[in-house]
C-alpha cells in the first residue's frame, strides 16, 4: 500500500477528486495526510470529514523559504510518502525541497505548459488569443512550472470566455487528468529517469492519448 500526501492552499477540489477516486477505484494507496500552509484552506474541512489526518504548516513566522520548507518536509516525511501531490499549493518551493522529493513530487498547473507559467493563467490565455488552453500535470523540478510533462488536458477557448468561464472548463479537465496520473504514479506506471525524462509504461500510453483528446475539443 503506497502513501500519498497532498498539499493544498485553498479550495482543494483537485484533492477532493483524488481522495474520492482513490476510494472508489480502490487504489493500492491511501491518502495519509492533507497538509495546508493556510489554516483557512476550505479543503481541510473535506479531508477532516473523510477522516484523513490534516496538518497546517503556516508559512508565516519563518525567516526564509529554506526554514519554512524544512518544517514542511518534516511534516510530510512523518507520513512516509511515496507520492507527494501539489494540488493548488500556492508556494514557490526551494531547490532543497524539490530535490528531496524528486521523482515523487507531482503538480498540476492550469495551462498548457510551457505556455503561461505563474499566476492568472486563464487571463494570460485570453490575452494571448490562443484557441486552445488546458492543464498540465508534471513532475516538479527546481525550475518553476518547468518540470517534465506527464499529461495534458485540452479545452477550447470560446469567443465569449472570461477568466472564470475558462477556469471552470479547465478545472473540469483537471479533475479528470490529475487523479489518473496520481494513480499511475502510485502503480509505478509513470516515472522520471535520471535524465529528468518521463517514462511511461506501455499500458498508460493509450489512456494518456484519451486524456489528451477527451478534453472537450
Ligand atoms: C487549480 O486550478 C490548480 O491547477 C491551480 O490552482 C487551482 C487549485 O484549485 N494550481 C496552480 O495555479 C499552481 N501554480 P483547487 O484548490 O480547487 O484544487
PDB file of C-alpha atoms and ligand atoms in Angstrom:
ATOM      1  CA  UNK A   1       0.000   0.000   0.000  1.00  0.00           C
ATOM      2  CA  UNK A   2       1.503   3.332  -1.101  1.00  0.00           C
ATOM      3  CA  UNK A   3       1.309   6.529   0.911  1.00  0.00           C
ATOM      4  CA  UNK A   4       0.066   9.734  -0.690  1.00  0.00           C
ATOM      5  CA  UNK A   5       0.435  13.147   0.939  1.00  0.00           C
ATOM      6  CA  UNK A   6      -1.493  16.028  -0.640  1.00  0.00           C
ATOM      7  CA  UNK A   7      -0.588  19.702  -0.217  1.00  0.00           C
ATOM      8  CA  UNK A   8      -3.219  22.392  -0.674  1.00  0.00           C
ATOM      9  CA  UNK A   9      -3.605  26.108  -0.075  1.00  0.00           C
ATOM     10  CA  UNK A  10      -7.302  26.678  -0.659  1.00  0.00           C
ATOM     11  CA  UNK A  11     -10.445  25.129  -2.058  1.00  0.00           C
ATOM     12  CA  UNK A  12      -8.894  21.733  -2.615  1.00  0.00           C
ATOM     13  CA  UNK A  13     -11.166  20.482  -5.385  1.00  0.00           C
ATOM     14  CA  UNK A  14      -8.352  18.552  -7.051  1.00  0.00           C
ATOM     15  CA  UNK A  15      -7.502  16.985  -3.702  1.00  0.00           C
ATOM     16  CA  UNK A  16     -11.164  16.007  -3.290  1.00  0.00           C
ATOM     17  CA  UNK A  17     -11.321  14.202  -6.613  1.00  0.00           C
ATOM     18  CA  UNK A  18      -8.108  12.356  -5.805  1.00  0.00           C
ATOM     19  CA  UNK A  19      -9.455  11.306  -2.406  1.00  0.00           C
ATOM     20  CA  UNK A  20     -12.749  10.191  -3.944  1.00  0.00           C
ATOM     21  CA  UNK A  21     -11.192   8.245  -6.801  1.00  0.00           C
ATOM     22  CA  UNK A  22      -8.618   6.620  -4.544  1.00  0.00           C
ATOM     23  CA  UNK A  23     -11.514   5.259  -2.527  1.00  0.00           C
ATOM     24  CA  UNK A  24     -13.975   4.489  -5.340  1.00  0.00           C
ATOM     25  CA  UNK A  25     -11.410   2.822  -7.602  1.00  0.00           C
ATOM     26  CA  UNK A  26      -9.695   1.045  -4.706  1.00  0.00           C
ATOM     27  CA  UNK A  27      -6.205   2.267  -5.498  1.00  0.00           C
ATOM     28  CA  UNK A  28      -3.314   0.472  -3.902  1.00  0.00           C
ATOM     29  CA  UNK A  29      -2.770   3.595  -1.833  1.00  0.00           C
ATOM     30  CA  UNK A  30      -4.127   5.641   0.977  1.00  0.00           C
ATOM     31  CA  UNK A  31      -4.197   9.374   1.472  1.00  0.00           C
ATOM     32  CA  UNK A  32      -2.043   9.610   4.565  1.00  0.00           C
ATOM     33  CA  UNK A  33      -2.461  13.335   5.086  1.00  0.00           C
ATOM     34  CA  UNK A  34      -3.636  16.618   3.646  1.00  0.00           C
ATOM     35  CA  UNK A  35      -1.332  19.480   4.584  1.00  0.00           C
ATOM     36  CA  UNK A  36      -2.002  23.172   4.044  1.00  0.00           C
ATOM     37  CA  UNK A  37       0.075  26.295   4.500  1.00  0.00           C
ATOM     38  CA  UNK A  38      -3.137  28.164   5.345  1.00  0.00           C
ATOM     39  CA  UNK A  39      -5.368  27.339   8.287  1.00  0.00           C
ATOM     40  CA  UNK A  40      -8.389  28.709   6.414  1.00  0.00           C
ATOM     41  CA  UNK A  41      -7.992  26.423   3.389  1.00  0.00           C
ATOM     42  CA  UNK A  42     -11.521  25.179   2.721  1.00  0.00           C
ATOM     43  CA  UNK A  43     -10.243  21.797   1.563  1.00  0.00           C
ATOM     44  CA  UNK A  44      -9.133  20.926   5.094  1.00  0.00           C
ATOM     45  CA  UNK A  45     -12.749  20.512   6.190  1.00  0.00           C
ATOM     46  CA  UNK A  46     -13.421  17.998   3.454  1.00  0.00           C
ATOM     47  CA  UNK A  47     -10.322  15.998   4.411  1.00  0.00           C
ATOM     48  CA  UNK A  48     -11.295  16.023   8.074  1.00  0.00           C
ATOM     49  CA  UNK A  49     -14.799  14.849   7.229  1.00  0.00           C
ATOM     50  CA  UNK A  50     -13.220  11.983   5.300  1.00  0.00           C
ATOM     51  CA  UNK A  51     -11.209  11.017   8.367  1.00  0.00           C
ATOM     52  CA  UNK A  52      -7.906  11.955   6.735  1.00  0.00           C
ATOM     53  CA  UNK A  53      -5.261  13.424   9.042  1.00  0.00           C
ATOM     54  CA  UNK A  54      -4.716  17.113   8.338  1.00  0.00           C
ATOM     55  CA  UNK A  55      -1.969  19.498   9.292  1.00  0.00           C
ATOM     56  CA  UNK A  56      -1.359  23.188   8.887  1.00  0.00           C
ATOM     57  CA  UNK A  57       2.216  24.336   8.438  1.00  0.00           C
ATOM     58  CA  UNK A  58       1.750  28.082   8.174  1.00  0.00           C
ATOM     59  CA  UNK A  59       4.359  29.897   6.143  1.00  0.00           C
ATOM     60  CA  UNK A  60       4.137  32.855   8.498  1.00  0.00           C
ATOM     61  CA  UNK A  61       6.900  33.411  11.016  1.00  0.00           C
ATOM     62  CA  UNK A  62       9.751  31.753   9.153  1.00  0.00           C
ATOM     63  CA  UNK A  63      12.754  33.939   8.329  1.00  0.00           C
ATOM     64  CA  UNK A  64      13.259  32.447   4.860  1.00  0.00           C
ATOM     65  CA  UNK A  65      11.973  29.874   2.388  1.00  0.00           C
ATOM     66  CA  UNK A  66      14.578  27.312   3.411  1.00  0.00           C
ATOM     67  CA  UNK A  67      13.455  27.178   7.019  1.00  0.00           C
ATOM     68  CA  UNK A  68       9.790  27.004   6.044  1.00  0.00           C
ATOM     69  CA  UNK A  69      10.429  24.230   3.562  1.00  0.00           C
ATOM     70  CA  UNK A  70      12.429  22.313   6.176  1.00  0.00           C
ATOM     71  CA  UNK A  71       9.429  22.447   8.534  1.00  0.00           C
ATOM     72  CA  UNK A  72       7.112  21.402   5.731  1.00  0.00           C
ATOM     73  CA  UNK A  73       9.387  18.493   4.806  1.00  0.00           C
ATOM     74  CA  UNK A  74       9.431  17.318   8.406  1.00  0.00           C
ATOM     75  CA  UNK A  75       5.625  17.299   8.465  1.00  0.00           C
ATOM     76  CA  UNK A  76       5.378  15.476   5.145  1.00  0.00           C
ATOM     77  CA  UNK A  77       8.056  12.911   5.947  1.00  0.00           C
ATOM     78  CA  UNK A  78       6.228  11.958   9.114  1.00  0.00           C
ATOM     79  CA  UNK A  79       3.782  10.219   6.759  1.00  0.00           C
ATOM     80  CA  UNK A  80       6.464   8.381   4.764  1.00  0.00           C
ATOM     81  CA  UNK A  81       5.100   9.437   1.393  1.00  0.00           C
ATOM     82  CA  UNK A  82       5.641   7.520  -1.827  1.00  0.00           C
ATOM     83  CA  UNK A  83       3.913  10.265  -3.798  1.00  0.00           C
ATOM     84  CA  UNK A  84       3.564  13.937  -2.830  1.00  0.00           C
ATOM     85  CA  UNK A  85       0.795  15.739  -4.681  1.00  0.00           C
ATOM     86  CA  UNK A  86       0.704  19.513  -5.032  1.00  0.00           C
ATOM     87  CA  UNK A  87      -2.950  20.374  -5.519  1.00  0.00           C
ATOM     88  CA  UNK A  88      -3.253  24.137  -5.658  1.00  0.00           C
ATOM     89  CA  UNK A  89      -0.366  24.546  -3.226  1.00  0.00           C
ATOM     90  CA  UNK A  90       0.500  28.154  -3.905  1.00  0.00           C
ATOM     91  CA  UNK A  91       4.073  28.360  -2.680  1.00  0.00           C
ATOM     92  CA  UNK A  92       7.333  28.582  -4.553  1.00  0.00           C
ATOM     93  CA  UNK A  93       9.419  25.668  -3.314  1.00  0.00           C
ATOM     94  CA  UNK A  94      13.161  25.702  -2.671  1.00  0.00           C
ATOM     95  CA  UNK A  95      15.543  23.546  -4.676  1.00  0.00           C
ATOM     96  CA  UNK A  96      16.319  21.598  -1.499  1.00  0.00           C
ATOM     97  CA  UNK A  97      12.665  20.692  -1.046  1.00  0.00           C
ATOM     98  CA  UNK A  98      12.192  19.734  -4.674  1.00  0.00           C
ATOM     99  CA  UNK A  99      15.353  17.630  -4.776  1.00  0.00           C
ATOM    100  CA  UNK A 100      14.309  15.789  -1.636  1.00  0.00           C
ATOM    101  CA  UNK A 101      11.110  14.581  -3.367  1.00  0.00           C
ATOM    102  CA  UNK A 102      12.427  14.404  -6.922  1.00  0.00           C
ATOM    103  CA  UNK A 103      10.580  11.779  -8.918  1.00  0.00           C
ATOM    104  CA  UNK A 104       7.716  11.515  -6.448  1.00  0.00           C
ATOM    105  CA  UNK A 105       6.548  15.136  -6.450  1.00  0.00           C
ATOM    106  CA  UNK A 106       3.657  15.962  -8.814  1.00  0.00           C
ATOM    107  CA  UNK A 107       1.986  19.263  -9.653  1.00  0.00           C
ATOM    108  CA  UNK A 108      -0.953  20.381 -11.739  1.00  0.00           C
ATOM    109  CA  UNK A 109      -0.721  23.742 -13.444  1.00  0.00           C
ATOM    110  CA  UNK A 110      -3.727  25.392 -15.096  1.00  0.00           C
ATOM    111  CA  UNK A 111      -2.245  25.961 -18.544  1.00  0.00           C
ATOM    112  CA  UNK A 112      -0.728  24.029 -21.398  1.00  0.00           C
ATOM    113  CA  UNK A 113       2.887  24.397 -20.292  1.00  0.00           C
ATOM    114  CA  UNK A 114       5.315  25.752 -21.307  1.00  0.00           C
ATOM    115  CA  UNK A 115       2.786  28.479 -22.055  1.00  0.00           C
ATOM    116  CA  UNK A 116       1.544  30.697 -19.248  1.00  0.00           C
ATOM    117  CA  UNK A 117       3.628  29.868 -16.221  1.00  0.00           C
ATOM    118  CA  UNK A 118       2.923  31.566 -12.915  1.00  0.00           C
ATOM    119  CA  UNK A 119      -0.392  33.117 -11.929  1.00  0.00           C
ATOM    120  CA  UNK A 120      -3.555  34.268 -13.767  1.00  0.00           C
ATOM    121  CA  UNK A 121      -3.049  31.627 -16.430  1.00  0.00           C
ATOM    122  CA  UNK A 122      -6.604  31.837 -17.800  1.00  0.00           C
ATOM    123  CA  UNK A 123      -6.392  35.586 -18.280  1.00  0.00           C
ATOM    124  CA  UNK A 124      -2.962  35.099 -19.841  1.00  0.00           C
ATOM    125  CA  UNK A 125      -4.516  32.653 -22.323  1.00  0.00           C
ATOM    126  CA  UNK A 126      -7.358  35.044 -23.185  1.00  0.00           C
ATOM    127  CA  UNK A 127      -4.963  37.954 -23.588  1.00  0.00           C
ATOM    128  CA  UNK A 128      -2.715  35.887 -25.844  1.00  0.00           C
ATOM    129  CA  UNK A 129      -5.681  34.996 -28.039  1.00  0.00           C
ATOM    130  CA  UNK A 130      -4.986  31.257 -28.051  1.00  0.00           C
ATOM    131  CA  UNK A 131      -7.751  28.960 -29.266  1.00  0.00           C
ATOM    132  CA  UNK A 132      -6.826  26.052 -27.011  1.00  0.00           C
ATOM    133  CA  UNK A 133      -5.928  26.028 -23.367  1.00  0.00           C
ATOM    134  CA  UNK A 134      -5.864  23.420 -20.618  1.00  0.00           C
ATOM    135  CA  UNK A 135      -3.946  21.923 -17.739  1.00  0.00           C
ATOM    136  CA  UNK A 136      -0.634  20.148 -17.325  1.00  0.00           C
ATOM    137  CA  UNK A 137       0.454  17.507 -14.833  1.00  0.00           C
ATOM    138  CA  UNK A 138       4.202  17.376 -14.410  1.00  0.00           C
ATOM    139  CA  UNK A 139       6.973  16.175 -12.173  1.00  0.00           C
ATOM    140  CA  UNK A 140       8.284  19.054 -10.120  1.00  0.00           C
ATOM    141  CA  UNK A 141      11.863  20.187 -10.623  1.00  0.00           C
ATOM    142  CA  UNK A 142      13.562  23.295  -9.255  1.00  0.00           C
ATOM    143  CA  UNK A 143      12.527  25.319 -12.316  1.00  0.00           C
ATOM    144  CA  UNK A 144       9.139  26.889 -11.550  1.00  0.00           C
ATOM    145  CA  UNK A 145       6.412  25.266 -13.691  1.00  0.00           C
ATOM    146  CA  UNK A 146       9.225  23.776 -15.748  1.00  0.00           C
ATOM    147  CA  UNK A 147       9.325  20.088 -14.819  1.00  0.00           C
ATOM    148  CA  UNK A 148       8.876  17.245 -17.291  1.00  0.00           C
ATOM    149  CA  UNK A 149       5.322  16.965 -18.572  1.00  0.00           C
ATOM    150  CA  UNK A 150       3.376  13.760 -17.909  1.00  0.00           C
ATOM    151  CA  UNK A 151      -0.075  14.583 -19.253  1.00  0.00           C
ATOM    152  CA  UNK A 152      -2.079  17.499 -20.567  1.00  0.00           C
ATOM    153  CA  UNK A 153      -5.794  18.037 -20.944  1.00  0.00           C
ATOM    154  CA  UNK A 154      -7.026  20.380 -23.627  1.00  0.00           C
ATOM    155  CA  UNK A 155     -10.095  22.627 -23.784  1.00  0.00           C
ATOM    156  CA  UNK A 156     -11.227  25.159 -26.365  1.00  0.00           C
ATOM    157  CA  UNK A 157     -11.146  28.885 -25.653  1.00  0.00           C
ATOM    158  CA  UNK A 158     -14.528  30.243 -26.758  1.00  0.00           C
ATOM    159  CA  UNK A 159     -15.073  33.753 -28.094  1.00  0.00           C
ATOM    160  CA  UNK A 160     -17.124  34.929 -25.123  1.00  0.00           C
ATOM    161  CA  UNK A 161     -14.961  33.348 -22.439  1.00  0.00           C
ATOM    162  CA  UNK A 162     -13.815  35.334 -19.483  1.00  0.00           C
ATOM    163  CA  UNK A 163     -11.300  34.222 -16.870  1.00  0.00           C
ATOM    164  CA  UNK A 164     -14.000  32.466 -14.826  1.00  0.00           C
ATOM    165  CA  UNK A 165     -15.739  30.519 -17.571  1.00  0.00           C
ATOM    166  CA  UNK A 166     -12.404  29.372 -18.928  1.00  0.00           C
ATOM    167  CA  UNK A 167     -11.169  28.412 -15.453  1.00  0.00           C
ATOM    168  CA  UNK A 168     -14.312  26.313 -14.911  1.00  0.00           C
ATOM    169  CA  UNK A 169     -13.820  24.467 -18.192  1.00  0.00           C
ATOM    170  CA  UNK A 170     -10.166  23.767 -17.389  1.00  0.00           C
ATOM    171  CA  UNK A 171     -10.934  22.701 -13.814  1.00  0.00           C
ATOM    172  CA  UNK A 172     -13.359  20.068 -15.061  1.00  0.00           C
ATOM    173  CA  UNK A 173     -10.495  18.556 -17.024  1.00  0.00           C
ATOM    174  CA  UNK A 174      -8.062  18.900 -14.125  1.00  0.00           C
ATOM    175  CA  UNK A 175     -10.399  16.641 -12.184  1.00  0.00           C
ATOM    176  CA  UNK A 176     -10.077  14.021 -14.909  1.00  0.00           C
ATOM    177  CA  UNK A 177      -6.388  14.132 -15.624  1.00  0.00           C
ATOM    178  CA  UNK A 178      -4.869  14.611 -12.176  1.00  0.00           C
ATOM    179  CA  UNK A 179      -6.342  11.571 -10.387  1.00  0.00           C
ATOM    180  CA  UNK A 180      -5.455   9.453 -13.369  1.00  0.00           C
ATOM    181  CA  UNK A 181      -1.795  10.476 -13.268  1.00  0.00           C
ATOM    182  CA  UNK A 182      -1.577  10.139  -9.492  1.00  0.00           C
ATOM    183  CA  UNK A 183      -2.866   6.611  -9.819  1.00  0.00           C
ATOM    184  CA  UNK A 184      -0.268   5.825 -12.489  1.00  0.00           C
ATOM    185  CA  UNK A 185       2.439   7.187 -10.184  1.00  0.00           C
ATOM    186  CA  UNK A 186       1.132   5.027  -7.341  1.00  0.00           C
ATOM    187  CA  UNK A 187       1.255   1.987  -9.610  1.00  0.00           C
ATOM    188  CA  UNK A 188       4.749   2.819 -10.865  1.00  0.00           C
ATOM    189  CA  UNK A 189       3.456   3.276 -14.409  1.00  0.00           C
ATOM    190  CA  UNK A 190       4.892   6.740 -14.768  1.00  0.00           C
ATOM    191  CA  UNK A 191       8.365   7.541 -13.511  1.00  0.00           C
ATOM    192  CA  UNK A 192      11.145  10.023 -14.128  1.00  0.00           C
ATOM    193  CA  UNK A 193      14.538   8.728 -15.229  1.00  0.00           C
ATOM    194  CA  UNK A 194      17.956  10.006 -14.185  1.00  0.00           C
ATOM    195  CA  UNK A 195      17.974  12.483 -17.071  1.00  0.00           C
ATOM    196  CA  UNK A 196      14.700  14.043 -15.974  1.00  0.00           C
ATOM    197  CA  UNK A 197      12.685  12.389 -18.742  1.00  0.00           C
ATOM    198  CA  UNK A 198       9.212  10.960 -18.188  1.00  0.00           C
ATOM    199  CA  UNK A 199       8.988   7.205 -18.671  1.00  0.00           C
ATOM    200  CA  UNK A 200       5.519   5.808 -19.390  1.00  0.00           C
ATOM    201  CA  UNK A 201       4.656   2.140 -19.084  1.00  0.00           C
ATOM    202  CA  UNK A 202       3.129   0.816 -22.331  1.00  0.00           C
ATOM    203  CA  UNK A 203      -0.268   0.349 -20.729  1.00  0.00           C
ATOM    204  CA  UNK A 204      -0.679   4.054 -19.992  1.00  0.00           C
ATOM    205  CA  UNK A 205       0.166   5.293 -23.459  1.00  0.00           C
ATOM    206  CA  UNK A 206      -3.358   4.691 -24.773  1.00  0.00           C
ATOM    207  CA  UNK A 207      -5.132   6.158 -21.736  1.00  0.00           C
ATOM    208  CA  UNK A 208      -2.775   9.128 -21.996  1.00  0.00           C
ATOM    209  CA  UNK A 209      -3.986   9.636 -25.523  1.00  0.00           C
ATOM    210  CA  UNK A 210      -7.535   9.628 -24.202  1.00  0.00           C
ATOM    211  CA  UNK A 211      -6.664  12.284 -21.631  1.00  0.00           C
ATOM    212  CA  UNK A 212      -5.129  14.415 -24.333  1.00  0.00           C
ATOM    213  CA  UNK A 213      -8.061  14.253 -26.690  1.00  0.00           C
ATOM    214  CA  UNK A 214     -11.000  13.565 -24.400  1.00  0.00           C
ATOM    215  CA  UNK A 215     -10.980  17.049 -23.007  1.00  0.00           C
ATOM    216  CA  UNK A 216     -13.793  18.665 -24.912  1.00  0.00           C
ATOM    217  CA  UNK A 217     -12.372  19.585 -28.287  1.00  0.00           C
TER     218      UNK A 217
HETATM  219  C1  LIG B   1      -6.173  24.611  -9.743  1.00  0.00           C
HETATM  220  O1  LIG B   1      -6.735  25.200 -10.893  1.00  0.00           O
HETATM  221  C2  LIG B   1      -4.709  24.312  -9.958  1.00  0.00           C
HETATM  222  O2  LIG B   1      -4.413  23.929 -11.282  1.00  0.00           O
HETATM  223  C3  LIG B   1      -4.082  25.633  -9.624  1.00  0.00           C
HETATM  224  O3  LIG B   1      -4.808  26.110  -8.527  1.00  0.00           O
HETATM  225  C4  LIG B   1      -6.140  25.598  -8.583  1.00  0.00           C
HETATM  226  C5  LIG B   1      -6.448  24.938  -7.272  1.00  0.00           C
HETATM  227  O4  LIG B   1      -7.783  24.556  -7.210  1.00  0.00           O
HETATM  228  N1  LIG B   1      -2.698  25.498  -9.331  1.00  0.00           N
HETATM  229  C6  LIG B   1      -1.801  26.440  -9.594  1.00  0.00           C
HETATM  230  O5  LIG B   1      -2.075  27.511 -10.086  1.00  0.00           O
HETATM  231  C7  LIG B   1      -0.379  26.058  -9.227  1.00  0.00           C
HETATM  232  N2  LIG B   1       0.541  27.021  -9.749  1.00  0.00           N
HETATM  233  P1  LIG B   1      -8.246  23.508  -6.128  1.00  0.00           P
HETATM  234  O6  LIG B   1      -7.727  24.011  -4.782  1.00  0.00           O
HETATM  235  O7  LIG B   1      -9.739  23.531  -6.183  1.00  0.00           O
HETATM  236  O8  LIG B   1      -7.668  22.178  -6.487  1.00  0.00           O
END
